């Protein structure tokens, strides 16, 4: 099994978001960066598939600034074999631009599986995986929460509104991973030491033309000052009145 | 505009009205018409009603393999339509299907896609969208260059409005294979249960419920809303195995935007807020007056949920009785 996993460096979900002076981006001062949590599921799945097959290679690829080498090292510490950084000063807002660069790197790599997270928790773009699949003309299943692979075929389950979709696909394929697929491992000390010696290539990212311009980044509108209606069961009647007469939602 | 609608089992899905509404809004701003597009195995119930919400034309493309979602077949047919139809924008729902389909179409067309948008508009002839990023801690305003611009709309945000148009119904068969990726079947959740991502009212419970059996209190409250409410959950109770992951609201669960969100025994951690802060009205019931959930709630009751919720259920029943 030769498997590629695309991983993204993102701000920790606990980050207090401060908007930079340009009014269009995150002020990164003091921000802690992590491996995108959904990509952890993808790395874990790749490692388990390789372990089950008894042989193979897990390659991780990140597009981002030089600091994304740390993100790659995290995946290497989990057990991936080697990494590639497609270096770019900024990760484009346009998911198709990122997908184009990743697809160029993946093309001709001879992978049985190419894995992505279902989305990055910073931009919430929710698109790079299936775009890469289209660019490489590979079958693709997104938001996979359960997966079985046998021979050259796979069956995946994905959550949809009101149920689960059971999807069949041939390999090689692109999959994007959702929570529930597995429990990502923590890198052990031994893994962290080993990761330092694993190969990590750095090359410039061949970004496609961006078709998206960030006009502004703004704080979410403050919700109107709420009110405590009261305490305990005695407040229920007043709550219902307000929901009917003021909020008009009942 | 091309509005890409959804059906299941030959019936229109509710998000479809929202997609037509969003597309209509763009059409009015840009000066143009709305073609609503359905892919199905045969006729779709409700298609003839879409003129009410602003569809000029409703086109159903049928293929024996299009009864269920067929990712590659759908993407091919929609991309072909979009490329030849001279559309300025293609509008999807940010549903499980729409979020899977839209990027495929975007890659085929070489066009920009903004997923899960909460607002669409036009500035100087370009489509401009707003979408939450960083778990809802910021909003991004984006201008999409090139045509068509692709957007998917967050469910429940684009309230359908009546904007009567002709809604001429057309239908044609399309050939071609459904593709390599095949949806075999759908394992349905409880029959008739609303999905939290789509319900107009969501009643969510957290660790304050104490044990899984106590969710009965919330199920009764949801039932009092007479089929309009779904029960959601915080991650704490999903991780504990009390509720299925499908019900989880938040950053690693679903994003919901109902008319009314009732948070019961939920503290209001930032990752939970990420999934529900665009709800129209938020009610919090929590015994801790300092719980962060009260900061985003429009209305709060400080108290023991086991006392408050059954009373609320009674009051709601009275309204519907
Ligand atoms: C990467 C990451 C992703 C995450 N994703 C999500 C996500 O998608 N969704 C999510 O919800 N969380 C998510 N979390 C977890 C989140 O940080 C919180 O831990 C979680 O939301 C807490 O759940 P809770 O509010 O049910 O529990 P608690 O924080 O324990 O709150 C329980 C509340 O119940 C109240 N209470 C107790 N008894 C009663 C009573 N009798 N009557 C009334 N009130 C009572 C308490 O005052 C308290 O406020 C994520 C965390 C991380 C790190
Ligand atoms: N800059 C990037 N470098 C590597 N992988 C990425 C990058 N951006 C997105 N991805 C992958 O695509 C998935 C979906 O991201 P997105 O479409 O941005 O929400 C992520 O979970 C990653 O697997």
PDB file of C-alpha atoms in Angstrom, chain A residues 35-132:
ATOM      1  CA  UNK A  35      -1.860  19.554  12.549  1.00  0.00           C
ATOM      2  CA  UNK A  36      -5.463  19.958  11.330  1.00  0.00           C
ATOM      3  CA  UNK A  37      -7.488  17.566  13.566  1.00  0.00           C
ATOM      4  CA  UNK A  38      -9.303  15.981  10.597  1.00  0.00           C
ATOM      5  CA  UNK A  39      -5.943  15.275   8.970  1.00  0.00           C
ATOM      6  CA  UNK A  40      -4.953  13.287  12.071  1.00  0.00           C
ATOM      7  CA  UNK A  41      -7.704  10.820  11.153  1.00  0.00           C
ATOM      8  CA  UNK A  42      -6.242  10.640   7.645  1.00  0.00           C
ATOM      9  CA  UNK A  43      -2.685  10.016   8.893  1.00  0.00           C
ATOM     10  CA  UNK A  44      -3.920   7.394  11.356  1.00  0.00           C
ATOM     11  CA  UNK A  45      -5.916   5.612   8.668  1.00  0.00           C
ATOM     12  CA  UNK A  46      -2.908   5.558   6.341  1.00  0.00           C
ATOM     13  CA  UNK A  47      -0.683   4.104   9.063  1.00  0.00           C
ATOM     14  CA  UNK A  48      -3.204   1.397   9.944  1.00  0.00           C
ATOM     15  CA  UNK A  49      -3.709   0.435   6.276  1.00  0.00           C
ATOM     16  CA  UNK A  50       0.034   0.172   5.746  1.00  0.00           C
ATOM     17  CA  UNK A  51       0.441  -1.870   8.934  1.00  0.00           C
ATOM     18  CA  UNK A  52      -2.316  -4.242   7.849  1.00  0.00           C
ATOM     19  CA  UNK A  53      -0.829  -4.649   4.384  1.00  0.00           C
ATOM     20  CA  UNK A  54       2.509  -5.438   5.991  1.00  0.00           C
ATOM     21  CA  UNK A  55       4.400  -3.217   3.600  1.00  0.00           C
ATOM     22  CA  UNK A  56       4.141   0.081   1.832  1.00  0.00           C
ATOM     23  CA  UNK A  57       4.856   3.716   2.354  1.00  0.00           C
ATOM     24  CA  UNK A  58       3.016   6.668   3.880  1.00  0.00           C
ATOM     25  CA  UNK A  59       3.951  10.018   2.378  1.00  0.00           C
ATOM     26  CA  UNK A  60       2.680  13.270   3.870  1.00  0.00           C
ATOM     27  CA  UNK A  61       2.409  16.464   1.849  1.00  0.00           C
ATOM     28  CA  UNK A  62       1.748  19.938   3.190  1.00  0.00           C
ATOM     29  CA  UNK A  63       1.372  23.189   1.333  1.00  0.00           C
ATOM     30  CA  UNK A  64       2.269  26.169   3.451  1.00  0.00           C
ATOM     31  CA  UNK A  65       4.963  28.346   4.953  1.00  0.00           C
ATOM     32  CA  UNK A  66       8.373  27.047   6.072  1.00  0.00           C
ATOM     33  CA  UNK A  67       6.935  26.560   9.563  1.00  0.00           C
ATOM     34  CA  UNK A  68       4.694  23.807   8.188  1.00  0.00           C
ATOM     35  CA  UNK A  69       7.776  21.581   8.380  1.00  0.00           C
ATOM     36  CA  UNK A  70       6.877  21.201  12.055  1.00  0.00           C
ATOM     37  CA  UNK A  71       3.425  19.945  11.056  1.00  0.00           C
ATOM     38  CA  UNK A  72       5.074  17.418   8.764  1.00  0.00           C
ATOM     39  CA  UNK A  73       7.384  16.327  11.594  1.00  0.00           C
ATOM     40  CA  UNK A  74       4.312  15.696  13.742  1.00  0.00           C
ATOM     41  CA  UNK A  75       2.933  13.303  11.113  1.00  0.00           C
ATOM     42  CA  UNK A  76       6.357  11.680  10.736  1.00  0.00           C
ATOM     43  CA  UNK A  77       6.440  11.205  14.508  1.00  0.00           C
ATOM     44  CA  UNK A  78       3.084   9.442  14.301  1.00  0.00           C
ATOM     45  CA  UNK A  79       4.748   7.038  11.855  1.00  0.00           C
ATOM     46  CA  UNK A  80       4.632   8.429   8.320  1.00  0.00           C
ATOM     47  CA  UNK A  81       7.721   7.571   6.282  1.00  0.00           C
ATOM     48  CA  UNK A  82       8.586  10.811   4.529  1.00  0.00           C
ATOM     49  CA  UNK A  83       7.248  14.263   3.883  1.00  0.00           C
ATOM     50  CA  UNK A  84       7.154  16.986   1.279  1.00  0.00           C
ATOM     51  CA  UNK A  85       6.572  20.663   1.908  1.00  0.00           C
ATOM     52  CA  UNK A  86       5.240  22.673  -0.985  1.00  0.00           C
ATOM     53  CA  UNK A  87       6.404  25.997   0.244  1.00  0.00           C
ATOM     54  CA  UNK A  88       4.299  29.121  -0.182  1.00  0.00           C
ATOM     55  CA  UNK A  89       4.247  32.283   1.889  1.00  0.00           C
ATOM     56  CA  UNK A  90       0.498  32.229   2.114  1.00  0.00           C
ATOM     57  CA  UNK A  91      -2.032  29.498   1.711  1.00  0.00           C
ATOM     58  CA  UNK A  92      -4.463  30.825  -0.900  1.00  0.00           C
ATOM     59  CA  UNK A  93      -8.091  31.483   0.060  1.00  0.00           C
ATOM     60  CA  UNK A  94      -9.100  29.740  -3.161  1.00  0.00           C
ATOM     61  CA  UNK A  95      -9.235  26.010  -2.461  1.00  0.00           C
ATOM     62  CA  UNK A  96      -8.812  25.207  -6.138  1.00  0.00           C
ATOM     63  CA  UNK A  97      -5.447  26.981  -6.195  1.00  0.00           C
ATOM     64  CA  UNK A  98      -4.213  24.795  -3.322  1.00  0.00           C
ATOM     65  CA  UNK A  99      -5.748  21.693  -4.905  1.00  0.00           C
ATOM     66  CA  UNK A 100      -3.958  22.433  -8.176  1.00  0.00           C
ATOM     67  CA  UNK A 101      -0.560  22.566  -6.454  1.00  0.00           C
ATOM     68  CA  UNK A 102      -1.235  19.411  -4.445  1.00  0.00           C
ATOM     69  CA  UNK A 103      -2.495  17.548  -7.521  1.00  0.00           C
ATOM     70  CA  UNK A 104       0.675  18.478  -9.440  1.00  0.00           C
ATOM     71  CA  UNK A 105       2.769  16.953  -6.649  1.00  0.00           C
ATOM     72  CA  UNK A 106       0.599  13.819  -6.359  1.00  0.00           C
ATOM     73  CA  UNK A 107       0.357  13.148 -10.086  1.00  0.00           C
ATOM     74  CA  UNK A 108       2.128  10.008 -11.195  1.00  0.00           C
ATOM     75  CA  UNK A 109       3.036   9.090  -7.600  1.00  0.00           C
ATOM     76  CA  UNK A 110       1.505   5.634  -7.948  1.00  0.00           C
ATOM     77  CA  UNK A 111      -0.555   5.905  -4.751  1.00  0.00           C
ATOM     78  CA  UNK A 112      -3.240   3.355  -3.933  1.00  0.00           C
ATOM     79  CA  UNK A 113      -4.934   5.871  -1.669  1.00  0.00           C
ATOM     80  CA  UNK A 114      -4.724   9.624  -1.307  1.00  0.00           C
ATOM     81  CA  UNK A 115      -6.205  10.839   1.964  1.00  0.00           C
ATOM     82  CA  UNK A 116      -7.398  14.241   3.120  1.00  0.00           C
ATOM     83  CA  UNK A 117      -9.266  15.593   6.101  1.00  0.00           C
ATOM     84  CA  UNK A 118     -12.899  16.459   5.391  1.00  0.00           C
ATOM     85  CA  UNK A 119     -12.066  20.096   6.048  1.00  0.00           C
ATOM     86  CA  UNK A 120      -9.481  22.403   7.525  1.00  0.00           C
ATOM     87  CA  UNK A 121     -10.607  23.937  10.807  1.00  0.00           C
ATOM     88  CA  UNK A 122      -9.251  27.375   9.865  1.00  0.00           C
ATOM     89  CA  UNK A 123     -10.798  28.163   6.479  1.00  0.00           C
ATOM     90  CA  UNK A 124     -13.615  25.604   6.624  1.00  0.00           C
ATOM     91  CA  UNK A 125     -13.223  25.363   2.821  1.00  0.00           C
ATOM     92  CA  UNK A 126     -14.403  21.794   2.680  1.00  0.00           C
ATOM     93  CA  UNK A 127     -13.243  21.295  -0.880  1.00  0.00           C
ATOM     94  CA  UNK A 128      -9.563  20.522  -1.455  1.00  0.00           C
ATOM     95  CA  UNK A 129      -9.851  16.695  -1.375  1.00  0.00           C
ATOM     96  CA  UNK A 130     -12.607  16.216  -3.974  1.00  0.00           C
ATOM     97  CA  UNK A 131     -11.015  18.913  -6.148  1.00  0.00           C
ATOM     98  CA  UNK A 132      -7.710  17.032  -6.217  1.00  0.00           C
TER      99      UNK A 132
END
